[in-house]
GROMACS .gro file of C-alpha atoms in nm:
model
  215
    1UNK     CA    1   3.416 -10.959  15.289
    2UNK     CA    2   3.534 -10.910  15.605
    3UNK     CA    3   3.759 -11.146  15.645
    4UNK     CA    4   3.885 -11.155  15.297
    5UNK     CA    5   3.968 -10.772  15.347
    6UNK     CA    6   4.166 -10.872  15.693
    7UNK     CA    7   4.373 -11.124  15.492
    8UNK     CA    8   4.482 -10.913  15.201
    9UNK     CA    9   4.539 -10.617  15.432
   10UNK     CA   10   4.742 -10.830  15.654
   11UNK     CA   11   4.982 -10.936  15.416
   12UNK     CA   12   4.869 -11.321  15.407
   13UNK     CA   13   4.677 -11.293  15.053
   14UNK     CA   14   5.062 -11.071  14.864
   15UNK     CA   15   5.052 -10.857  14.582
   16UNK     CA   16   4.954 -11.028  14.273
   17UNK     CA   17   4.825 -11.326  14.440
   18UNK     CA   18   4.533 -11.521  14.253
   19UNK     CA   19   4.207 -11.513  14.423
   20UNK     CA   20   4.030 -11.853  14.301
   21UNK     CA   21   3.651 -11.824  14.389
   22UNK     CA   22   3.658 -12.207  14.498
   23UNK     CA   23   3.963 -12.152  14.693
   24UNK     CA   24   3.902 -11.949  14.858
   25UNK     CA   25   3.550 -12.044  14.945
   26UNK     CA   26   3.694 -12.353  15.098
   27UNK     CA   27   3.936 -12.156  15.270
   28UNK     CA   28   3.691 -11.955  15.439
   29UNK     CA   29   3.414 -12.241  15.490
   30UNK     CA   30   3.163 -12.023  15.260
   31UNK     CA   31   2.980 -12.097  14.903
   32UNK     CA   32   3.125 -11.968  14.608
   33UNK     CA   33   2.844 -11.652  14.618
   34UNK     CA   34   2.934 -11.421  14.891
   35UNK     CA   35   3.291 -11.517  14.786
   36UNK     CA   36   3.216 -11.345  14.425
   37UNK     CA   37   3.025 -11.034  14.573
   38UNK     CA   38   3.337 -11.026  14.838
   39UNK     CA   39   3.598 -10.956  14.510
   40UNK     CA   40   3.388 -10.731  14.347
   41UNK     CA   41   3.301 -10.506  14.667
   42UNK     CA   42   3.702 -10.520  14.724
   43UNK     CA   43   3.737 -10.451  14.391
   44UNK     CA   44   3.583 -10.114  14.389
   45UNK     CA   45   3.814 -10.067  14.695
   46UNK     CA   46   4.157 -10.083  14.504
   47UNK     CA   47   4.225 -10.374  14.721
   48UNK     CA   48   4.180 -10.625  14.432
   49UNK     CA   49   4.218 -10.639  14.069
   50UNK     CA   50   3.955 -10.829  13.810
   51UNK     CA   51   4.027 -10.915  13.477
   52UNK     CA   52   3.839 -11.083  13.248
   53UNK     CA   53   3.892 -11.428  13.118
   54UNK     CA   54   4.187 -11.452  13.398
   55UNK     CA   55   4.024 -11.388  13.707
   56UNK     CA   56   4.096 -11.195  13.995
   57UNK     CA   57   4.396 -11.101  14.235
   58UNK     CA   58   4.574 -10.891  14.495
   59UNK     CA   59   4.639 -10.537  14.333
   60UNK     CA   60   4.921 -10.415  14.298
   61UNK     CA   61   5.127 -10.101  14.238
   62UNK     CA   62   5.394 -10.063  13.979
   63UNK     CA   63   5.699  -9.844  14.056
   64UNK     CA   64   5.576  -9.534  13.804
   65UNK     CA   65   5.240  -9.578  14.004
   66UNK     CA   66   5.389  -9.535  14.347
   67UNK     CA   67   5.610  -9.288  14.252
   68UNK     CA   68   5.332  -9.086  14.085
   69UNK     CA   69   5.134  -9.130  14.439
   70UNK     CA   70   5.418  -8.995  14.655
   71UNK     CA   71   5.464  -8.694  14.417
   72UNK     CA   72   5.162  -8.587  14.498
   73UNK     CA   73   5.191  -8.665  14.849
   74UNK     CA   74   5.532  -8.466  14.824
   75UNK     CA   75   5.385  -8.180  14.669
   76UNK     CA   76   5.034  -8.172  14.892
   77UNK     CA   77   5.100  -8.269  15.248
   78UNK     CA   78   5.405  -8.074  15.398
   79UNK     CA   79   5.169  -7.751  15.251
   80UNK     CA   80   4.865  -7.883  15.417
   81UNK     CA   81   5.076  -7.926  15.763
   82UNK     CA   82   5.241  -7.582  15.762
   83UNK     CA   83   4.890  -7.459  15.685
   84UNK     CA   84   4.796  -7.635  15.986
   85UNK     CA   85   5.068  -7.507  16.240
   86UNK     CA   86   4.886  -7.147  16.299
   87UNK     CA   87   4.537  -7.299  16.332
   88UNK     CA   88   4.637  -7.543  16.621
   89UNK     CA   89   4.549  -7.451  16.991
   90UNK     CA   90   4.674  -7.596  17.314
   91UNK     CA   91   4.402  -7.920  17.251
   92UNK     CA   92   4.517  -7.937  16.946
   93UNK     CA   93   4.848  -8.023  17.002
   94UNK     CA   94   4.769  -8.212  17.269
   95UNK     CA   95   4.579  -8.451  17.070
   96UNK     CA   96   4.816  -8.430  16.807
   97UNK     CA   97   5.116  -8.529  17.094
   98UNK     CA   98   4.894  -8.822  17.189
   99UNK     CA   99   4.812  -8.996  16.861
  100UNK     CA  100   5.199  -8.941  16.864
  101UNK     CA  101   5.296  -9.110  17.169
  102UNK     CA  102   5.017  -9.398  17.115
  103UNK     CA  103   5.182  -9.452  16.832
  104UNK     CA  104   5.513  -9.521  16.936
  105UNK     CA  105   5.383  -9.728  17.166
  106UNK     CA  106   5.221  -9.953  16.902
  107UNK     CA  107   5.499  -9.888  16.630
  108UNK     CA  108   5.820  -9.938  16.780
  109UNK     CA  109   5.960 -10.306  16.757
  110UNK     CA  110   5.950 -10.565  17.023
  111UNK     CA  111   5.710 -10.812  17.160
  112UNK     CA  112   5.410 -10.531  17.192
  113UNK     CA  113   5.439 -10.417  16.895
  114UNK     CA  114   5.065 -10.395  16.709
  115UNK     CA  115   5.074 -10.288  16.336
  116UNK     CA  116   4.695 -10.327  16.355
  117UNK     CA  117   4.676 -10.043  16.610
  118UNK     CA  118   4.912  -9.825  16.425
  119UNK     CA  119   4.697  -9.775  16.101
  120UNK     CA  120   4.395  -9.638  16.258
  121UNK     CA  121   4.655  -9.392  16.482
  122UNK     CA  122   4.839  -9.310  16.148
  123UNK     CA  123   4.509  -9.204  15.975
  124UNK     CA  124   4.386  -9.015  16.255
  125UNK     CA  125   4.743  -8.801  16.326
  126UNK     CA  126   4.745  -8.730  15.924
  127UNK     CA  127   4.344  -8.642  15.910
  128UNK     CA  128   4.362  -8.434  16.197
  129UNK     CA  129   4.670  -8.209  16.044
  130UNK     CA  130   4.475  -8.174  15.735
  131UNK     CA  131   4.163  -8.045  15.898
  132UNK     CA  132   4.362  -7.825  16.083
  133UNK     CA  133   4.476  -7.681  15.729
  134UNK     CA  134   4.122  -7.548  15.660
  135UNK     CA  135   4.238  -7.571  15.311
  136UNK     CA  136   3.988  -7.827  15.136
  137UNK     CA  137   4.096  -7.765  14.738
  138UNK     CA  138   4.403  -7.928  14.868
  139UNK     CA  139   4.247  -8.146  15.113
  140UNK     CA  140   4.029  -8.299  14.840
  141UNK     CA  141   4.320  -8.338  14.604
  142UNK     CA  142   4.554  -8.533  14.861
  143UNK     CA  143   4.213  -8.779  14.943
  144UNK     CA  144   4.235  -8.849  14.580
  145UNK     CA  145   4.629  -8.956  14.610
  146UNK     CA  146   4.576  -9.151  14.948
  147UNK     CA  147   4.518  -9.542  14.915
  148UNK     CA  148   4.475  -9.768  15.231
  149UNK     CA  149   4.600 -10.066  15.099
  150UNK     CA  150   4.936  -9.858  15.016
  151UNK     CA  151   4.951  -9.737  15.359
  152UNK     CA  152   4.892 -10.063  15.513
  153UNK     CA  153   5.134 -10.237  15.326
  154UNK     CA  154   5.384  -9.936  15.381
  155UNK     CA  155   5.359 -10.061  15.760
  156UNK     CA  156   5.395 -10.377  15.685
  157UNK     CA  157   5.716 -10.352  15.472
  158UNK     CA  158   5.908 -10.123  15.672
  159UNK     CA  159   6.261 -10.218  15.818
  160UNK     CA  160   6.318 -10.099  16.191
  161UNK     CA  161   6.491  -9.814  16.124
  162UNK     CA  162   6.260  -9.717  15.852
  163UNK     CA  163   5.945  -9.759  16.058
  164UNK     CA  164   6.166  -9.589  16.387
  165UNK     CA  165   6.204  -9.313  16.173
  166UNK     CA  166   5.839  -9.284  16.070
  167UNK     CA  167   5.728  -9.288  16.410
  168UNK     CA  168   6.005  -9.013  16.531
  169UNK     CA  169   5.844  -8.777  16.237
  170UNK     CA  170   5.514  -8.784  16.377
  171UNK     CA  171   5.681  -8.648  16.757
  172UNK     CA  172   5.871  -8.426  16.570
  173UNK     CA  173   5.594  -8.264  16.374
  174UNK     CA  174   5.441  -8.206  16.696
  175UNK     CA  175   5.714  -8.061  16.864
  176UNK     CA  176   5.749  -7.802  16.560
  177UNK     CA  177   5.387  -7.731  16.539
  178UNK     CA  178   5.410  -7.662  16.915
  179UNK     CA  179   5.667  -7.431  16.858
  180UNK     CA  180   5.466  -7.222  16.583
  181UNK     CA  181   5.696  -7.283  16.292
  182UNK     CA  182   5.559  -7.376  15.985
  183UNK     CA  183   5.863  -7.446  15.795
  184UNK     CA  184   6.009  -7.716  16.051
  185UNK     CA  185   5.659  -7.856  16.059
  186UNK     CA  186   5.635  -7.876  15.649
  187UNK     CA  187   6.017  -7.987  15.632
  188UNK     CA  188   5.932  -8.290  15.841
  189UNK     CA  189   5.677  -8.380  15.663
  190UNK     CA  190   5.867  -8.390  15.365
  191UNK     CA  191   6.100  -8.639  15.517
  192UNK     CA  192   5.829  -8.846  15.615
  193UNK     CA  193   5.681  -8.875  15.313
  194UNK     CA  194   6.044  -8.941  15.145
  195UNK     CA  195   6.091  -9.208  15.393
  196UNK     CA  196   5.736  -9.405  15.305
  197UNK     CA  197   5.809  -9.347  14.915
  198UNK     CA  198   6.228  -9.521  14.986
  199UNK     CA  199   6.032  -9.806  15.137
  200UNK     CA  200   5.770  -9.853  14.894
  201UNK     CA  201   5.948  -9.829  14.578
  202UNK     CA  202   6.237 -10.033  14.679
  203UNK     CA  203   5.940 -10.309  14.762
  204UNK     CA  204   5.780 -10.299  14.422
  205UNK     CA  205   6.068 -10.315  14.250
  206UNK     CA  206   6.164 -10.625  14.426
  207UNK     CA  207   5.872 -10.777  14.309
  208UNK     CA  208   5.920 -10.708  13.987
  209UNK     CA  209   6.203 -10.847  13.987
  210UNK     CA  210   6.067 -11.127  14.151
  211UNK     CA  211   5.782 -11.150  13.867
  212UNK     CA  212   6.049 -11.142  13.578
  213UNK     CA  213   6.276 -11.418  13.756
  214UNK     CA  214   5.965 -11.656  13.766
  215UNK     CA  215   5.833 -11.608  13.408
   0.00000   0.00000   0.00000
């Protein structure tokens, strides 16, 4: 599973591709069994879609889906870091300034750059703002809007100066946090969020329009 996860994640298995059991148990050197406990694991993961009498595929997102996901987003997370702001100390921010710089490291484009890395760094900058809320009606109700796969692929579909921008929010969240403000802190957030949701929805509606030219 694995592997299979590593492939869609990666971009090599795309958004609505088919998942043939015998391909891809050829494809991975395995019998068709661990292939069909592989979907359905994945499956339950939102990384894969199964429907009956037409097999299985790469999920995907329509445009009123993603947009419903970064409304909540919108609405949840710049509250959740301005909550945070007064509740960070000196470590705090000093972790919060290294997942930052770590990620800029890993994010910005060239020959070092390591998408893998960044995901991990992403998560762990984002969880550690919304512990630092101490607000966990909201906490709970942003988990519920949060997919992986749509933050993997948001990485993966960025332009430079999309994913430049991205990794400038982070430093700049900490730099407002550091200064106490909230409302800088909240407002960056915002743009960060508006910045992901530009990206994404211009992506699925490519491929919808890719989808309708094909049919």
């Amino acid at each position: 599973m694995t592997t299979l996860r590593g492939l869609i994640m990666g971009g090599d298995l795309t958004p609505g591709a088919r998942l043939g059991e015998a391909e891809l148990a050829e494809r991975l050197g395995v019998s068709r069994t661990p292939v069909r406990e592989a979907l359905s694991r994945l499956a339950a993961e939102g990384l894969v879609e199964i429907v009956p009498n037409r097999g299985a595929r790469v999920a995907t997102w329509t445009v009123a889906e993603l947009e419903g996901v970064f409304d909540l987003r919108s609405n949840l997370e710049p509250k959740l870091t301005a909550f945070a702001v007064p509740n960070a100390g000196p470590a705090d921010v000093a972790e919060l300034d290294d997942l930052a710089q770590r990620m800029l490291d890993a994010g910005c484009p060239g020959p070092r750059q390591d998408l893998d890395a960044l995901v991990p760094l992403n998560r762990a900058f984002h969880d550690k703002l919304v512990a630092l809320a101490a607000h966990p009606t909201l906490a709970s109700a942003l988990a519920a809007a949060i997919h992986p796969p749509i933050v993997r692929r948001n990485f993966l579909t960025y332009d430079e100066a999309s994913l430049r921008r991205s990794l400038a929010h982070h430093v700049e969240i900490v730099a407002a946090i550091r200064a106490g403000d909230p409302e800088w802190a909240g407002a960056v957030m915002t743009s960060h969020i508006a910045n992901a949701r530009a990206v994404m929805v211009r992506a699925a509606r490519q491929q919808t329009a890719r989808e309708e030219e094909s049919a």
